[in-house]
Amino acid sequence: PSYIRWLYERSLGFVMAIMIPALLVMFFFSDWIVVQLAGERYREYGYLLQITAFYCLFIPFARQFGILLEAVRKPRVNFIFVLSTAIFNIVLNYLFILHMGLAGAAYATLTAYLIRFVLQQIILYRMFGIMTGRVFKYAYSFYTEGYTILKTMVARYG
């Protein structure tokens, strides 16, 4: 049904509109953030914050996927995804940490989330016609709508 697709894409677009600017700040100022939170001697680990910021983009998609499947009475599919991702993430963490050290944990989680994201998008497209590109179109539209509202408020009260 098109209303499910519209609601999913629009709600995720709103979340992305809020998250993307915050994640961009985390990504581009990761060294500074690490120094502020942990001290100068940890500056070199800013790249781990960048990896984390990148895989945080996938988390809202996973959450909305679960909510949608619960709503259409397919919780078993969501459970399988959650459980398999957790197991896959544990295995990848073990292997990546053995070979890469601390950075392996970040890369393993990114890999697990990225694979889950791709599989979820395939399922959502096949079941509901949901397209990831439209999520970002809605995110952009929230910026333009917000700008229009702000401009109107400034003209009215400014």
XYZ file of N, CA and C in Angstrom:
474
model
N 0.824 -1.212 0.000
C 0.000 0.000 0.000
C 0.864 1.271 0.000
N 0.421 2.220 -0.782
C 1.211 3.439 -0.961
C 1.284 4.274 0.309
N 0.279 4.214 1.181
C 0.340 5.010 2.409
C 1.438 4.503 3.335
N 1.705 3.192 3.333
C 2.801 2.642 4.139
C 4.122 3.161 3.597
N 4.282 3.111 2.297
C 5.504 3.596 1.660
C 5.714 5.072 1.966
N 4.674 5.866 1.783
C 4.768 7.310 2.018
C 5.134 7.600 3.468
N 4.467 6.956 4.399
C 4.722 7.198 5.815
C 6.143 6.787 6.205
N 6.578 5.631 5.744
C 7.933 5.154 6.038
C 8.978 6.125 5.490
N 8.849 6.463 4.206
C 9.848 7.323 3.576
C 9.853 8.722 4.177
N 8.685 9.247 4.462
C 8.609 10.602 5.013
C 9.120 10.659 6.452
N 8.761 9.707 7.284
C 9.232 9.727 8.669
C 10.738 9.526 8.728
N 11.263 8.648 7.888
C 12.712 8.468 7.846
C 13.394 9.709 7.275
N 12.762 10.358 6.332
C 13.303 11.607 5.794
C 13.443 12.661 6.870
N 12.456 12.738 7.751
C 12.509 13.701 8.853
C 13.667 13.373 9.796
N 13.811 12.103 10.127
C 14.907 11.682 11.004
C 16.252 11.993 10.352
N 16.376 11.700 9.066
C 17.634 11.967 8.355
C 17.925 13.464 8.295
N 16.883 14.273 8.132
C 17.075 15.726 8.092
C 17.675 16.230 9.396
N 17.341 15.598 10.487
C 17.896 15.989 11.786
C 19.290 15.379 11.989
N 19.431 14.120 11.613
C 20.683 13.407 11.888
C 21.847 13.835 11.000
N 21.604 14.065 9.750
C 22.702 14.323 8.814
C 23.573 15.509 9.243
N 22.998 16.656 9.597
C 23.880 17.752 10.033
C 24.715 17.389 11.273
N 24.110 16.705 12.226
C 24.849 16.317 13.426
C 25.969 15.341 13.093
N 25.679 14.384 12.220
C 26.697 13.411 11.842
C 27.803 14.048 11.003
N 27.462 15.028 10.204
C 28.494 15.738 9.438
C 29.439 16.491 10.370
N 28.888 17.107 11.396
C 29.739 17.771 12.399
C 30.646 16.748 13.069
N 30.074 15.612 13.483
C 30.887 14.557 14.091
C 31.971 14.083 13.135
N 31.641 13.945 11.874
C 32.585 13.429 10.891
C 33.729 14.411 10.651
N 33.394 15.676 10.407
C 34.420 16.647 10.037
C 35.196 17.215 11.226
N 34.627 17.145 12.407
C 35.321 17.661 13.597
C 35.636 16.540 14.585
N 35.816 15.342 14.071
C 36.019 14.178 14.938
C 37.257 14.303 15.814
N 38.363 14.775 15.257
C 39.579 14.923 16.066
C 39.354 15.906 17.207
N 38.737 17.027 16.893
C 38.473 18.043 17.911
C 37.538 17.497 18.998
N 36.500 16.785 18.592
C 35.548 16.220 19.550
C 36.246 15.218 20.467
N 37.081 14.364 19.900
C 37.804 13.376 20.705
C 38.719 14.075 21.704
N 39.419 15.108 21.260
C 40.308 15.847 22.169
C 39.506 16.494 23.285
N 38.356 17.066 22.958
C 37.536 17.723 23.979
C 36.995 16.723 25.007
N 36.634 15.547 24.544
C 36.035 14.550 25.434
C 37.067 13.690 26.171
N 38.169 13.366 25.492
C 39.105 12.401 26.075
C 40.508 12.954 26.311
N 40.836 14.071 25.695
C 42.158 14.651 25.887
C 43.028 14.527 24.655
N 44.083 15.300 24.651
C 44.995 15.407 23.502
C 45.627 14.073 23.104
N 45.932 13.243 24.072
C 46.638 11.999 23.737
C 45.775 11.013 22.934
N 44.470 11.270 22.824
C 43.580 10.398 22.052
C 43.214 10.982 20.689
N 43.832 12.081 20.306
C 43.520 12.758 19.039
C 43.563 11.796 17.853
N 44.517 10.901 17.834
C 44.700 9.995 16.696
C 43.523 9.043 16.489
N 42.633 8.957 17.473
C 41.492 8.054 17.351
C 40.248 8.741 16.787
N 40.405 9.929 16.286
C 39.288 10.640 15.673
C 38.678 9.880 14.510
N 39.492 9.122 13.793
C 38.976 8.356 12.660
C 37.949 7.306 13.104
N 38.078 6.824 14.345
C 37.077 5.867 14.846
C 35.720 6.544 15.024
N 35.744 7.795 15.432
C 34.493 8.552 15.538
C 33.895 8.781 14.150
N 34.736 8.969 13.144
C 34.232 9.128 11.782
C 33.532 7.857 11.298
N 34.132 6.706 11.568
C 33.520 5.434 11.179
C 32.186 5.261 11.895
N 32.183 5.578 13.188
C 30.957 5.459 13.979
C 29.872 6.395 13.451
N 30.251 7.614 13.119
C 29.281 8.568 12.572
C 28.689 8.032 11.271
N 29.517 7.398 10.466
C 29.032 6.862 9.198
C 28.029 5.736 9.420
N 28.340 4.777 10.311
C 27.390 3.690 10.471
C 26.164 4.093 11.272
N 26.219 5.234 11.946
C 25.012 5.737 12.624
C 23.923 6.123 11.623
N 24.301 6.380 10.380
C 23.303 6.671 9.345
C 22.365 5.491 9.107
N 22.856 4.282 9.351
C 22.063 3.087 9.075
C 21.088 2.734 10.202
N 21.332 3.236 11.389
C 20.521 2.856 12.551
C 19.044 3.239 12.399
N 18.712 4.469 11.972
C 17.285 4.786 11.815
C 16.580 3.888 10.795
N 17.300 3.479 9.765
C 16.704 2.582 8.776
C 16.356 1.237 9.417
N 17.244 0.742 10.270
C 16.991 -0.527 10.959
C 15.807 -0.395 11.914
N 15.735 0.712 12.627
C 14.625 0.920 13.568
C 13.280 0.994 12.844
N 13.246 1.795 11.786
C 11.992 1.943 11.046
C 11.593 0.641 10.353
N 12.591 -0.118 9.900
C 12.329 -1.423 9.310
C 11.593 -2.294 10.328
N 12.092 -2.325 11.548
C 11.463 -3.114 12.603
C 10.056 -2.639 12.928
N 9.887 -1.340 13.033
C 8.574 -0.773 13.331
C 7.582 -1.116 12.223
N 8.021 -0.974 10.981
C 7.144 -1.272 9.849
C 6.736 -2.744 9.841
N 7.689 -3.627 10.049
C 7.359 -5.054 10.041
C 6.440 -5.427 11.201
N 6.627 -4.803 12.343
C 5.702 -5.026 13.462
C 4.293 -4.552 13.083
N 4.227 -3.410 12.423
C 2.925 -2.838 12.054
C 2.169 -3.706 11.052
N 2.901 -4.380 10.165
C 2.232 -5.222 9.174
C 2.202 -6.693 9.616
N 2.446 -6.890 10.879
C 2.372 -8.215 11.519
C 3.355 -9.231 10.928
N 4.591 -8.772 10.782
C 5.676 -9.657 10.345
C 6.865 -9.523 11.306
N 6.614 -9.685 12.612
C 7.705 -9.514 13.582
C 8.796 -10.574 13.454
N 8.439 -11.715 12.916
C 9.423 -12.793 12.772
C 10.563 -12.381 11.828
N 10.221 -11.693 10.757
C 11.244 -11.229 9.815
C 12.186 -10.251 10.519
N 11.614 -9.339 11.296
C 12.436 -8.383 12.022
C 13.328 -9.112 13.035
N 12.772 -10.064 13.753
C 13.546 -10.824 14.733
C 14.725 -11.525 14.066
N 14.485 -12.123 12.921
C 15.562 -12.802 12.189
C 16.658 -11.810 11.808
N 16.259 -10.626 11.363
C 17.248 -9.607 11.011
C 18.049 -9.161 12.226
N 17.379 -8.889 13.313
C 18.067 -8.425 14.516
C 19.027 -9.495 15.026
N 18.553 -10.714 15.130
C 19.381 -11.798 15.641
C 20.553 -12.103 14.713
N 20.295 -12.201 13.426
C 21.381 -12.522 12.494
C 22.413 -11.399 12.428
N 21.959 -10.149 12.495
C 22.910 -9.037 12.501
C 23.772 -9.075 13.757
N 23.162 -9.370 14.893
C 23.918 -9.442 16.146
C 24.978 -10.538 16.087
N 24.586 -11.703 15.618
C 25.535 -12.823 15.520
C 26.640 -12.495 14.508
N 26.246 -11.971 13.363
C 27.210 -11.602 12.331
C 28.176 -10.535 12.852
N 27.644 -9.566 13.583
C 28.462 -8.495 14.146
C 29.465 -9.053 15.163
N 29.041 -9.983 15.986
C 29.945 -10.598 16.970
C 31.085 -11.335 16.259
N 30.732 -12.125 15.257
C 31.749 -12.876 14.511
C 32.715 -11.916 13.820
N 32.166 -10.900 13.139
C 33.024 -9.927 12.464
C 33.912 -9.183 13.451
N 33.359 -8.791 14.597
C 34.162 -8.107 15.608
C 35.331 -8.972 16.042
N 35.061 -10.217 16.305
C 36.129 -11.129 16.723
C 37.230 -11.196 15.665
N 36.825 -11.418 14.423
C 37.800 -11.555 13.336
C 38.538 -10.241 13.049
N 37.789 -9.158 12.975
C 38.404 -7.874 12.632
C 39.315 -7.372 13.755
N 38.914 -7.561 15.000
C 39.760 -7.126 16.112
C 41.058 -7.925 16.143
N 40.984 -9.217 15.836
C 42.201 -10.031 15.773
C 43.196 -9.488 14.748
N 42.676 -9.024 13.614
C 43.543 -8.590 12.517
C 43.837 -7.092 12.502
N 42.954 -6.273 13.080
C 43.123 -4.825 12.984
C 43.228 -4.122 14.325
N 43.024 -4.839 15.401
C 43.037 -4.190 16.707
C 41.750 -3.419 16.950
N 41.886 -2.322 17.695
C 40.731 -1.521 18.100
C 39.895 -1.049 16.907
N 40.536 -0.657 15.840
C 39.799 -0.183 14.659
C 38.929 -1.282 14.071
N 39.296 -2.540 14.286
C 38.522 -3.650 13.766
C 37.091 -3.662 14.259
N 36.901 -3.242 15.499
C 35.536 -3.215 16.047
C 34.661 -2.237 15.266
N 35.199 -1.073 14.972
C 34.429 -0.077 14.222
C 34.153 -0.564 12.801
N 35.169 -1.123 12.159
C 34.981 -1.614 10.795
C 34.027 -2.808 10.746
N 34.089 -3.676 11.748
C 33.191 -4.830 11.792
C 31.741 -4.390 11.924
N 31.491 -3.449 12.821
C 30.121 -2.971 13.018
C 29.624 -2.257 11.771
N 30.478 -1.459 11.159
C 30.102 -0.795 9.911
C 29.740 -1.829 8.843
N 30.533 -2.867 8.715
C 30.273 -3.906 7.724
C 28.946 -4.609 7.988
N 28.698 -4.981 9.233
C 27.448 -5.666 9.589
C 26.242 -4.774 9.302
N 26.319 -3.500 9.692
C 25.204 -2.584 9.471
C 24.981 -2.320 7.986
N 26.069 -2.218 7.230
C 25.940 -1.955 5.801
C 25.271 -3.123 5.083
N 25.667 -4.329 5.415
C 25.050 -5.512 4.800
C 23.573 -5.605 5.194
N 23.290 -5.356 6.467
C 21.889 -5.381 6.919
C 21.072 -4.324 6.180
N 21.641 -3.143 6.042
C 20.961 -2.054 5.355
C 20.589 -2.452 3.925
N 21.533 -3.005 3.194
C 21.289 -3.397 1.807
C 20.185 -4.453 1.735
N 20.269 -5.466 2.578
C 19.248 -6.519 2.574
C 17.872 -5.968 2.949
N 17.831 -5.080 3.927
C 16.549 -4.479 4.327
C 15.943 -3.672 3.183
N 16.771 -2.919 2.483
C 16.243 -2.098 1.401
C 15.695 -2.964 0.276
N 16.327 -4.088 0.020
C 15.819 -5.016 -0.997
C 14.449 -5.548 -0.579
N 14.336 -5.973 0.670
C 13.060 -6.502 1.173
C 11.980 -5.425 1.145
N 12.314 -4.215 1.604
C 11.325 -3.135 1.629
C 10.862 -2.760 0.221
N 11.769 -2.788 -0.729
C 11.380 -2.489 -2.095
C 10.445 -3.567 -2.643
N 10.789 -4.816 -2.378
C 9.962 -5.917 -2.895
C 8.592 -5.979 -2.225
N 8.536 -5.686 -0.934
C 7.264 -5.791 -0.213
C 6.374 -4.561 -0.380
N 6.997 -3.366 -0.385
C 6.200 -2.140 -0.329
C 6.544 -1.107 -1.401
N 7.545 -1.381 -2.218
C 7.968 -0.404 -3.219
C 8.729 0.770 -2.629
N 9.274 0.590 -1.441
C 10.013 1.658 -0.762
C 11.369 1.835 -1.433
N 11.696 3.114 -1.707
C 12.973 3.431 -2.349
C 13.766 4.382 -1.450
N 14.998 4.011 -1.192
C 15.862 4.773 -0.292
C 16.070 6.197 -0.783
N 16.169 6.378 -2.070
C 16.379 7.716 -2.622
C 15.293 8.698 -2.227
N 14.063 8.203 -2.141
C 12.953 9.087 -1.760
C 13.079 9.540 -0.313
N 13.696 8.725 0.537
C 13.920 9.129 1.935
C 14.748 10.411 1.957
N 15.803 10.446 1.155
C 16.671 11.620 1.123
C 16.008 12.792 0.410
N 15.103 12.506 -0.519
C 14.322 13.566 -1.152
C 13.434 14.240 -0.104
N 12.803 13.429 0.748
C 11.981 13.994 1.814
C 12.835 14.751 2.822
N 14.028 14.242 3.119
C 14.920 14.955 4.046
C 15.221 16.347 3.493
N 15.525 16.412 2.214
C 15.801 17.699 1.581
C 14.563 18.600 1.626
N 13.397 18.011 1.405
C 12.174 18.825 1.415
C 11.897 19.409 2.797
N 12.315 18.715 3.855
C 12.154 19.285 5.200
C 13.020 20.523 5.355
N 14.202 20.545 4.758
C 15.054 21.739 4.810
C 14.403 22.895 4.069
N 13.880 22.606 2.876
C 13.273 23.685 2.102
C 11.996 24.189 2.763
N 11.182 23.281 3.309
C 9.970 23.691 4.023
C 10.326 24.505 5.265
N 11.340 24.051 5.979
C 11.778 24.767 7.184
C 12.283 26.158 6.853
N 13.028 26.276 5.757
C 13.526 27.584 5.324
C 12.361 28.509 4.973
N 11.379 27.986 4.271
C 10.214 28.796 3.897
C 9.465 29.274 5.138
N 9.277 28.377 6.097
C 8.588 28.750 7.344
C 9.385 29.806 8.099
N 10.697 29.611 8.192
C 11.553 30.564 8.893
C 11.525 31.929 8.218
N 11.591 31.928 6.892
C 11.556 33.187 6.140
C 10.228 33.912 6.363
N 9.137 33.165 6.398
C 7.830 33.758 6.635
C 7.745 34.349 8.048
N 8.284 33.622 9.028
C 8.253 34.111 10.404
C 9.095 35.367 10.575
N 10.257 35.405 9.941
C 11.112 36.583 10.026
C 10.431 37.774 9.379
N 9.790 37.541 8.233
C 9.093 38.640 7.534
C 7.926 39.145 8.364
N 7.244 38.244 9.028
C 6.073 38.623 9.809
C 6.453 39.321 11.113
N 7.422 38.767 11.827
C 7.748 39.271 13.172
C 9.052 40.045 13.238
N 9.858 39.992 12.179
C 11.181 40.627 12.206
C 11.144 42.010 11.765
